[in-house]
Amino acid sequence: MPTHVADARWRSIDAEISIVDAREVARKLCADAVRGLTDAEAKREALRWVEERARAEATQARARATLSANAREVAERRFSEALRERDEEERALRAMHARAVAKAETAIRRLEAPETLERWRERRAERIAKEVSDAVECAVAFALGGDALEVACGGVFVDASRRGEAGRLARVALGYVNRALEASERVGDSSDRETRAYGDASIALEAYCQDVENDLLEQFSKALGRRAYAEAKTAAEALFNLNGGVSVVSRFIATREMFLSSVAMEEMQSVRDTVERSLSAERTGSECVERVERYFNDICAMVRKEYQQSIITAFGFSNGRAVNVLNVLLRRIMEQRIGCVVEVFLGAAIRSTNALCLRLALTATTLRGINELNRIVRELTNDHLDLEFIDSDAFFGIGSEALLDDECASLDAVPSDDELFSTLCLNVSDECAMDAFGERFKDVFRRLEMYMSEDYIGGAQLRISEVFIARVTRLAQRMLRETIASTRGASARFTSSTSRDESRSEVFEPLLRAMSNVSKWFRRTSDFIVSVTSRLSKGTVNQTLAVAQNQLANDLSEALQVTATRAVALLDVKFRGIQRLDDFASVEGRETTACAAIIDVLRGLSATAKDCLDSTNAESLVNEIVEQFYSLLFMHVCRFKYSMLGGMQLKLDLNAYVEWARQAGVKRALVVKLEAFSLRTNVLVVSADAVDVLVQELESDAGSDDSKVEIGMLRDLRAD
């Protein structure tokens, strides 16, 4: 082989090796540059996440501060209302006091008249003298005993019809004798005979008073047994005069059938056993609730019967004794018949949602029974001022705290998250899918209105609202996370042949529908709360919702980010599978097949976003996709070398992307970014001698160092 031919061949081989080396170096530089851009993008995303996180925490802090301020405003308003009510009551009391003072002054003027005062003093002296005389005569008679008792005080101690009067007189005499005995023992100058006389009289009087009390109690009981209520009333009157009626009221209450009979005791134990079995069996317990409801109906019927047939007739109403007896009866009912049932279901260990629902139902039934019993006794006594109602706080804590705890626990657990979530998923496209759960929330509010006092209802409504919102937030977070997880496999199977409809149905539409329905759930939640929170200000409700939405913001942001990332992953697969090496070897006068496929995917993504999301979220998603697509597009462009004609073909593709971005309503800054990229690719289509000048012009207009790096990398992609 001639030498010059061999040299030429070697020179050709060297040139090819140099070209290969240059390409490898260029590829390495491009890869390094792309990696640097990717790292910078990751850092930027991290910084943006930190910033958004800080902004969310700041919003939450402001929301909490606003909630505290609203709570303070409510407290101040209630305090002001209480002050106003107190002032009104004070004015009314002052007016009443002025009227009473005027009447008292008139009465005093009449009483202070000389003739009136003299008569009053005479009557008082006569009464005291008579009382002292009778007491001394009684004491002497009991000290002497025997015949002296028969004639003392007009024979009152031997007259069976005057036992009450005799007992009262003996009680007064006993008081005088005991004081005299104490005085003689303290002074020490009385004779032993007098001291013994006082002691004998005291013992005899004490025994007599006890006998009289027992005798009157026996008469009272027998009269009640015979339903001789007039005799019972006479005996009760005598006992009230004797010792204030303590013994007769105790005897009356103790002998009531509801506390004494074996039937009543068996019924009470049966109710306890029914409640205990139902809670242990963890059933819903409708039969148990009905049984407790009948139990309270029986109590109300017994109280009505006892008051109308026994208490009024045996004690009388005009002097207030019937109301006092009724108060003692109600206290005994509260302690024995109601308390024995309440302690069973409040003290039971709750191990399931069914048991929780049953306890909640039993609590509500008990409160209804107590309210009905209080209503009945108000009706029976004409709402007497001395009437003592049964207070539900004695069973369920201040402000029915136990009821509120059960309401919150039930709302947070019934139905279970799995049951409620499956229902929502079956109706995932229906904005009203939360209605059934929302109605349970409304039911809780209606019960609170019925059973809770005005002092606690506002705080209880706020707590229930927070539980309701927290559960909706939890379900929304689960919806987003499970949708992301369930579509991960489909996105991993993206290929260049994956159609727009396939990617939409398997990946993008489920993700976007989940985000859309989360927003709808919160709208429905807000509607439910606003419709029932009559005692909460609109600002408090909005702030409570804002706190929950801020908690969910990170999950929604993650879902949007995942959707954009998967969209760009699909575009990358399309680029790699469809874009051919010879696409940029010449210019065909229209965009390449790969560009057309990418435009089709982008249009589909934009349409899906508009169909599934509200306009604001749809715009955010499309902008995020374009933001990530720009990085992918630059990396894709750096995979090839371009002749002048290839550069012109590339500009056709880039201009097609710019046109799509304009039509899709992408924000102006991103459109300008794509336009600038297309303009910088002019370095690929100008002649070699014009490249340096064009690069200088582009770099002077670029501004940022990143843009200058991009221009330099594009220049290195020239094939010449």
mmCIF file of N, CA and C in Angstrom, residues 485-578:
data_model
loop_
_atom_site.group_PDB
_atom_site.id
_atom_site.type_symbol
_atom_site.label_atom_id
_atom_site.label_comp_id
_atom_site.label_asym_id
_atom_site.label_seq_id
_atom_site.Cartn_x
_atom_site.Cartn_y
_atom_site.Cartn_z
ATOM 1 N N ALA A 485 -50.679 6.089 46.109
ATOM 2 C CA ALA A 485 -50.089 4.750 46.157
ATOM 3 C C ALA A 485 -50.708 3.818 45.123
ATOM 4 N N SER A 486 -52.022 3.901 44.934
ATOM 5 C CA SER A 486 -52.693 2.976 44.014
ATOM 6 C C SER A 486 -52.364 3.251 42.554
ATOM 7 N N THR A 487 -51.957 4.474 42.233
ATOM 8 C CA THR A 487 -51.632 4.804 40.833
ATOM 9 C C THR A 487 -50.138 4.724 40.552
ATOM 10 N N ARG A 488 -49.341 4.396 41.590
ATOM 11 C CA ARG A 488 -47.892 4.347 41.393
ATOM 12 C C ARG A 488 -47.502 3.254 40.397
ATOM 13 N N GLY A 489 -48.144 2.086 40.487
ATOM 14 C CA GLY A 489 -47.809 0.987 39.584
ATOM 15 C C GLY A 489 -48.102 1.325 38.137
ATOM 16 N N ALA A 490 -49.247 1.972 37.895
ATOM 17 C CA ALA A 490 -49.608 2.325 36.517
ATOM 18 C C ALA A 490 -48.627 3.331 35.936
ATOM 19 N N SER A 491 -48.185 4.292 36.735
ATOM 20 C CA SER A 491 -47.224 5.280 36.233
ATOM 21 C C SER A 491 -45.865 4.647 35.968
ATOM 22 N N ALA A 492 -45.541 3.595 36.744
ATOM 23 C CA ALA A 492 -44.261 2.918 36.512
ATOM 24 C C ALA A 492 -44.270 2.131 35.207
ATOM 25 N N ARG A 493 -45.460 1.848 34.685
ATOM 26 C CA ARG A 493 -45.567 1.083 33.429
ATOM 27 C C ARG A 493 -45.697 1.974 32.208
ATOM 28 N N PHE A 494 -45.460 3.268 32.351
ATOM 29 C CA PHE A 494 -45.526 4.161 31.197
ATOM 30 C C PHE A 494 -44.522 3.718 30.126
ATOM 31 N N THR A 495 -44.981 3.692 28.884
ATOM 32 C CA THR A 495 -44.095 3.441 27.738
ATOM 33 C C THR A 495 -44.402 4.467 26.663
ATOM 34 N N SER A 496 -43.577 4.448 25.635
ATOM 35 C CA SER A 496 -43.810 5.401 24.541
ATOM 36 C C SER A 496 -45.122 5.139 23.827
ATOM 37 N N SER A 497 -45.657 3.917 23.974
ATOM 38 C CA SER A 497 -46.926 3.582 23.314
ATOM 39 C C SER A 497 -48.140 3.829 24.216
ATOM 40 N N THR A 498 -47.918 4.267 25.454
ATOM 41 C CA THR A 498 -49.048 4.564 26.356
ATOM 42 C C THR A 498 -49.871 5.706 25.783
ATOM 43 N N SER A 499 -51.161 5.461 25.601
ATOM 44 C CA SER A 499 -52.013 6.485 24.991
ATOM 45 C C SER A 499 -52.419 7.532 26.024
ATOM 46 N N ARG A 500 -52.906 8.614 25.499
ATOM 47 C CA ARG A 500 -53.361 9.688 26.375
ATOM 48 C C ARG A 500 -54.538 9.236 27.234
ATOM 49 N N ASP A 501 -55.465 8.474 26.639
ATOM 50 C CA ASP A 501 -56.625 8.004 27.384
ATOM 51 C C ASP A 501 -56.226 7.015 28.475
ATOM 52 N N GLU A 502 -55.254 6.132 28.171
ATOM 53 C CA GLU A 502 -54.794 5.172 29.170
ATOM 54 C C GLU A 502 -54.181 5.888 30.378
ATOM 55 N N SER A 503 -53.295 6.829 30.106
ATOM 56 C CA SER A 503 -52.653 7.546 31.213
ATOM 57 C C SER A 503 -53.676 8.357 31.999
ATOM 58 N N ARG A 504 -54.666 8.885 31.313
ATOM 59 C CA ARG A 504 -55.686 9.674 32.003
ATOM 60 C C ARG A 504 -56.508 8.805 32.939
ATOM 61 N N SER A 505 -57.021 7.671 32.448
ATOM 62 C CA SER A 505 -57.917 6.834 33.248
ATOM 63 C C SER A 505 -57.200 6.114 34.375
ATOM 64 N N GLU A 506 -55.923 5.732 34.154
ATOM 65 C CA GLU A 506 -55.213 4.914 35.136
ATOM 66 C C GLU A 506 -54.432 5.736 36.156
ATOM 67 N N VAL A 507 -54.022 6.944 35.800
ATOM 68 C CA VAL A 507 -53.151 7.705 36.687
ATOM 69 C C VAL A 507 -53.703 9.096 36.981
ATOM 70 N N PHE A 508 -53.847 9.915 35.963
ATOM 71 C CA PHE A 508 -54.077 11.342 36.198
ATOM 72 C C PHE A 508 -55.489 11.659 36.674
ATOM 73 N N GLU A 509 -56.486 11.023 36.070
ATOM 74 C CA GLU A 509 -57.851 11.325 36.502
ATOM 75 C C GLU A 509 -58.107 10.887 37.945
ATOM 76 N N PRO A 510 -57.673 9.679 38.406
ATOM 77 C CA PRO A 510 -57.857 9.347 39.828
ATOM 78 C C PRO A 510 -57.190 10.346 40.771
ATOM 79 N N LEU A 511 -55.965 10.779 40.424
ATOM 80 C CA LEU A 511 -55.269 11.739 41.276
ATOM 81 C C LEU A 511 -56.025 13.066 41.345
ATOM 82 N N LEU A 512 -56.435 13.557 40.188
ATOM 83 C CA LEU A 512 -57.097 14.860 40.151
ATOM 84 C C LEU A 512 -58.491 14.791 40.758
ATOM 85 N N ARG A 513 -59.209 13.679 40.546
ATOM 86 C CA ARG A 513 -60.524 13.521 41.156
ATOM 87 C C ARG A 513 -60.418 13.488 42.680
ATOM 88 N N ALA A 514 -59.384 12.822 43.170
ATOM 89 C CA ALA A 514 -59.184 12.783 44.629
ATOM 90 C C ALA A 514 -58.980 14.186 45.176
ATOM 91 N N MET A 515 -58.134 14.980 44.521
ATOM 92 C CA MET A 515 -57.911 16.358 44.979
ATOM 93 C C MET A 515 -59.191 17.173 44.898
ATOM 94 N N SER A 516 -59.940 16.965 43.813
ATOM 95 C CA SER A 516 -61.185 17.718 43.649
ATOM 96 C C SER A 516 -62.190 17.372 44.738
ATOM 97 N N ASN A 517 -62.326 16.080 45.047
ATOM 98 C CA ASN A 517 -63.312 15.679 46.038
ATOM 99 C C ASN A 517 -62.906 16.089 47.441
ATOM 100 N N VAL A 518 -61.616 16.159 47.697
ATOM 101 C CA VAL A 518 -61.169 16.670 48.993
ATOM 102 C C VAL A 518 -61.659 18.112 49.168
ATOM 103 N N SER A 519 -61.524 18.912 48.127
ATOM 104 C CA SER A 519 -62.013 20.293 48.198
ATOM 105 C C SER A 519 -63.528 20.340 48.397
ATOM 106 N N LYS A 520 -64.239 19.439 47.715
ATOM 107 C CA LYS A 520 -65.690 19.407 47.851
ATOM 108 C C LYS A 520 -66.101 18.977 49.260
ATOM 109 N N TRP A 521 -65.365 18.011 49.827
ATOM 110 C CA TRP A 521 -65.672 17.585 51.191
ATOM 111 C C TRP A 521 -65.582 18.754 52.153
ATOM 112 N N PHE A 522 -64.565 19.571 51.989
ATOM 113 C CA PHE A 522 -64.406 20.700 52.905
ATOM 114 C C PHE A 522 -65.500 21.732 52.699
ATOM 115 N N ARG A 523 -65.942 21.913 51.455
ATOM 116 C CA ARG A 523 -67.062 22.827 51.237
ATOM 117 C C ARG A 523 -68.317 22.308 51.941
ATOM 118 N N ARG A 524 -68.573 21.002 51.811
ATOM 119 C CA ARG A 524 -69.733 20.421 52.473
ATOM 120 C C ARG A 524 -69.600 20.517 53.997
ATOM 121 N N THR A 525 -68.389 20.268 54.493
ATOM 122 C CA THR A 525 -68.140 20.376 55.930
ATOM 123 C C THR A 525 -68.447 21.786 56.420
ATOM 124 N N SER A 526 -67.979 22.772 55.681
ATOM 125 C CA SER A 526 -68.246 24.162 56.046
ATOM 126 C C SER A 526 -69.742 24.447 56.056
ATOM 127 N N ASP A 527 -70.467 23.918 55.050
ATOM 128 C CA ASP A 527 -71.914 24.137 54.991
ATOM 129 C C ASP A 527 -72.609 23.531 56.212
ATOM 130 N N PHE A 528 -72.207 22.304 56.575
ATOM 131 C CA PHE A 528 -72.820 21.647 57.726
ATOM 132 C C PHE A 528 -72.596 22.452 58.999
ATOM 133 N N ILE A 529 -71.364 22.900 59.200
ATOM 134 C CA ILE A 529 -71.037 23.607 60.437
ATOM 135 C C ILE A 529 -71.775 24.938 60.511
ATOM 136 N N VAL A 530 -71.765 25.677 59.422
ATOM 137 C CA VAL A 530 -72.435 26.984 59.413
ATOM 138 C C VAL A 530 -73.934 26.829 59.657
ATOM 139 N N SER A 531 -74.523 25.728 59.180
ATOM 140 C CA SER A 531 -75.973 25.548 59.297
ATOM 141 C C SER A 531 -76.440 25.258 60.718
ATOM 142 N N VAL A 532 -75.530 24.808 61.597
ATOM 143 C CA VAL A 532 -75.973 24.418 62.942
ATOM 144 C C VAL A 532 -75.284 25.173 64.074
ATOM 145 N N THR A 533 -74.170 25.840 63.802
ATOM 146 C CA THR A 533 -73.421 26.493 64.884
ATOM 147 C C THR A 533 -74.010 27.867 65.187
ATOM 148 N N SER A 534 -75.171 27.859 65.809
ATOM 149 C CA SER A 534 -75.859 29.125 66.080
ATOM 150 C C SER A 534 -75.138 29.964 67.127
ATOM 151 N N ARG A 535 -74.345 29.319 67.983
ATOM 152 C CA ARG A 535 -73.689 30.049 69.066
ATOM 153 C C ARG A 535 -72.204 30.272 68.806
ATOM 154 N N LEU A 536 -71.751 29.998 67.604
ATOM 155 C CA LEU A 536 -70.364 30.257 67.233
ATOM 156 C C LEU A 536 -70.334 31.353 66.181
ATOM 157 N N SER A 537 -69.402 32.272 66.325
ATOM 158 C CA SER A 537 -69.293 33.344 65.346
ATOM 159 C C SER A 537 -68.762 32.797 64.026
ATOM 160 N N LYS A 538 -69.057 33.496 62.961
ATOM 161 C CA LYS A 538 -68.577 33.077 61.642
ATOM 162 C C LYS A 538 -67.060 33.081 61.593
ATOM 163 N N GLY A 539 -66.439 34.034 62.279
ATOM 164 C CA GLY A 539 -64.983 34.090 62.306
ATOM 165 C C GLY A 539 -64.378 32.869 62.974
ATOM 166 N N THR A 540 -65.002 32.409 64.067
ATOM 167 C CA THR A 540 -64.497 31.215 64.755
ATOM 168 C C THR A 540 -64.603 29.995 63.858
ATOM 169 N N VAL A 541 -65.737 29.850 63.164
ATOM 170 C CA VAL A 541 -65.915 28.716 62.253
ATOM 171 C C VAL A 541 -64.887 28.767 61.131
ATOM 172 N N ASN A 542 -64.708 29.933 60.532
ATOM 173 C CA ASN A 542 -63.757 30.059 59.420
ATOM 174 C C ASN A 542 -62.332 29.776 59.872
ATOM 175 N N GLN A 543 -61.975 30.242 61.047
ATOM 176 C CA GLN A 543 -60.616 30.005 61.537
ATOM 177 C C GLN A 543 -60.395 28.529 61.832
ATOM 178 N N THR A 544 -61.413 27.872 62.365
ATOM 179 C CA THR A 544 -61.295 26.433 62.620
ATOM 180 C C THR A 544 -61.100 25.671 61.321
ATOM 181 N N LEU A 545 -61.856 26.036 60.293
ATOM 182 C CA LEU A 545 -61.691 25.402 58.986
ATOM 183 C C LEU A 545 -60.332 25.739 58.382
ATOM 184 N N ALA A 546 -59.867 26.971 58.590
ATOM 185 C CA ALA A 546 -58.577 27.388 58.024
ATOM 186 C C ALA A 546 -57.433 26.572 58.609
ATOM 187 N N VAL A 547 -57.504 26.301 59.906
ATOM 188 C CA VAL A 547 -56.453 25.495 60.534
ATOM 189 C C VAL A 547 -56.409 24.108 59.907
ATOM 190 N N ALA A 548 -57.592 23.497 59.695
ATOM 191 C CA ALA A 548 -57.639 22.166 59.084
ATOM 192 C C ALA A 548 -57.134 22.198 57.645
ATOM 193 N N GLN A 549 -57.515 23.225 56.892
ATOM 194 C CA GLN A 549 -57.062 23.317 55.507
ATOM 195 C C GLN A 549 -55.559 23.525 55.423
ATOM 196 N N ASN A 550 -55.011 24.252 56.371
ATOM 197 C CA ASN A 550 -53.548 24.404 56.400
ATOM 198 C C ASN A 550 -52.860 23.076 56.701
ATOM 199 N N GLN A 551 -53.474 22.270 57.565
ATOM 200 C CA GLN A 551 -52.922 20.955 57.839
ATOM 201 C C GLN A 551 -52.941 20.078 56.586
ATOM 202 N N LEU A 552 -53.970 20.271 55.762
ATOM 203 C CA LEU A 552 -54.109 19.466 54.553
ATOM 204 C C LEU A 552 -53.334 20.041 53.369
ATOM 205 N N ALA A 553 -52.845 21.267 53.504
ATOM 206 C CA ALA A 553 -52.175 21.928 52.373
ATOM 207 C C ALA A 553 -50.964 21.134 51.903
ATOM 208 N N ASN A 554 -50.183 20.585 52.827
ATOM 209 C CA ASN A 554 -49.003 19.817 52.437
ATOM 210 C C ASN A 554 -49.384 18.575 51.627
ATOM 211 N N ASP A 555 -50.478 17.907 52.030
ATOM 212 C CA ASP A 555 -50.913 16.721 51.292
ATOM 213 C C ASP A 555 -51.397 17.085 49.894
ATOM 214 N N LEU A 556 -52.162 18.175 49.782
ATOM 215 C CA LEU A 556 -52.601 18.614 48.457
ATOM 216 C C LEU A 556 -51.415 19.033 47.595
ATOM 217 N N SER A 557 -50.465 19.736 48.203
ATOM 218 C CA SER A 557 -49.270 20.142 47.461
ATOM 219 C C SER A 557 -48.480 18.927 46.988
ATOM 220 N N GLU A 558 -48.400 17.925 47.855
ATOM 221 C CA GLU A 558 -47.690 16.699 47.462
ATOM 222 C C GLU A 558 -48.407 16.006 46.311
ATOM 223 N N ALA A 559 -49.750 15.963 46.383
ATOM 224 C CA ALA A 559 -50.505 15.328 45.300
ATOM 225 C C ALA A 559 -50.303 16.068 43.977
ATOM 226 N N LEU A 560 -50.324 17.398 44.023
ATOM 227 C CA LEU A 560 -50.067 18.174 42.801
ATOM 228 C C LEU A 560 -48.653 17.914 42.281
ATOM 229 N N GLN A 561 -47.697 17.857 43.182
ATOM 230 C CA GLN A 561 -46.310 17.630 42.785
ATOM 231 C C GLN A 561 -46.146 16.247 42.164
ATOM 232 N N VAL A 562 -46.784 15.244 42.785
ATOM 233 C CA VAL A 562 -46.707 13.883 42.249
ATOM 234 C C VAL A 562 -47.335 13.823 40.864
ATOM 235 N N THR A 563 -48.475 14.483 40.700
ATOM 236 C CA THR A 563 -49.135 14.491 39.386
ATOM 237 C C THR A 563 -48.235 15.119 38.334
ATOM 238 N N ALA A 564 -47.625 16.254 38.664
ATOM 239 C CA ALA A 564 -46.730 16.914 37.708
ATOM 240 C C ALA A 564 -45.513 16.046 37.404
ATOM 241 N N THR A 565 -44.937 15.427 38.423
ATOM 242 C CA THR A 565 -43.755 14.582 38.226
ATOM 243 C C THR A 565 -44.080 13.392 37.333
ATOM 244 N N ARG A 566 -45.247 12.774 37.554
ATOM 245 C CA ARG A 566 -45.623 11.630 36.717
ATOM 246 C C ARG A 566 -45.947 12.068 35.298
ATOM 247 N N ALA A 567 -46.511 13.263 35.166
ATOM 248 C CA ALA A 567 -46.761 13.773 33.817
ATOM 249 C C ALA A 567 -45.446 13.958 33.068
ATOM 250 N N VAL A 568 -44.451 14.528 33.706
ATOM 251 C CA VAL A 568 -43.148 14.735 33.067
ATOM 252 C C VAL A 568 -42.468 13.390 32.812
ATOM 253 N N ALA A 569 -42.680 12.413 33.707
ATOM 254 C CA ALA A 569 -42.120 11.077 33.469
ATOM 255 C C ALA A 569 -42.705 10.470 32.201
ATOM 256 N N LEU A 570 -44.005 10.659 31.991
ATOM 257 C CA LEU A 570 -44.630 10.172 30.751
ATOM 258 C C LEU A 570 -44.046 10.887 29.542
ATOM 259 N N LEU A 571 -43.852 12.194 29.641
ATOM 260 C CA LEU A 571 -43.267 12.951 28.534
ATOM 261 C C LEU A 571 -41.841 12.478 28.248
ATOM 262 N N ASP A 572 -41.091 12.182 29.289
ATOM 263 C CA ASP A 572 -39.717 11.700 29.108
ATOM 264 C C ASP A 572 -39.706 10.364 28.377
ATOM 265 N N VAL A 573 -40.627 9.464 28.781
ATOM 266 C CA VAL A 573 -40.720 8.169 28.099
ATOM 267 C C VAL A 573 -41.069 8.366 26.629
ATOM 268 N N LYS A 574 -41.976 9.297 26.354
ATOM 269 C CA LYS A 574 -42.344 9.587 24.959
ATOM 270 C C LYS A 574 -41.140 10.113 24.184
ATOM 271 N N PHE A 575 -40.390 11.043 24.784
ATOM 272 C CA PHE A 575 -39.201 11.583 24.120
ATOM 273 C C PHE A 575 -38.216 10.467 23.765
ATOM 274 N N ARG A 576 -37.924 9.627 24.751
ATOM 275 C CA ARG A 576 -36.909 8.597 24.561
ATOM 276 C C ARG A 576 -37.343 7.544 23.546
ATOM 277 N N GLY A 577 -38.643 7.233 23.552
ATOM 278 C CA GLY A 577 -39.099 6.159 22.679
ATOM 279 C C GLY A 577 -39.421 6.585 21.263
ATOM 280 N N ILE A 578 -39.766 7.858 21.073
ATOM 281 C CA ILE A 578 -40.246 8.291 19.748
ATOM 282 C C ILE A 578 -39.220 9.138 19.008
#
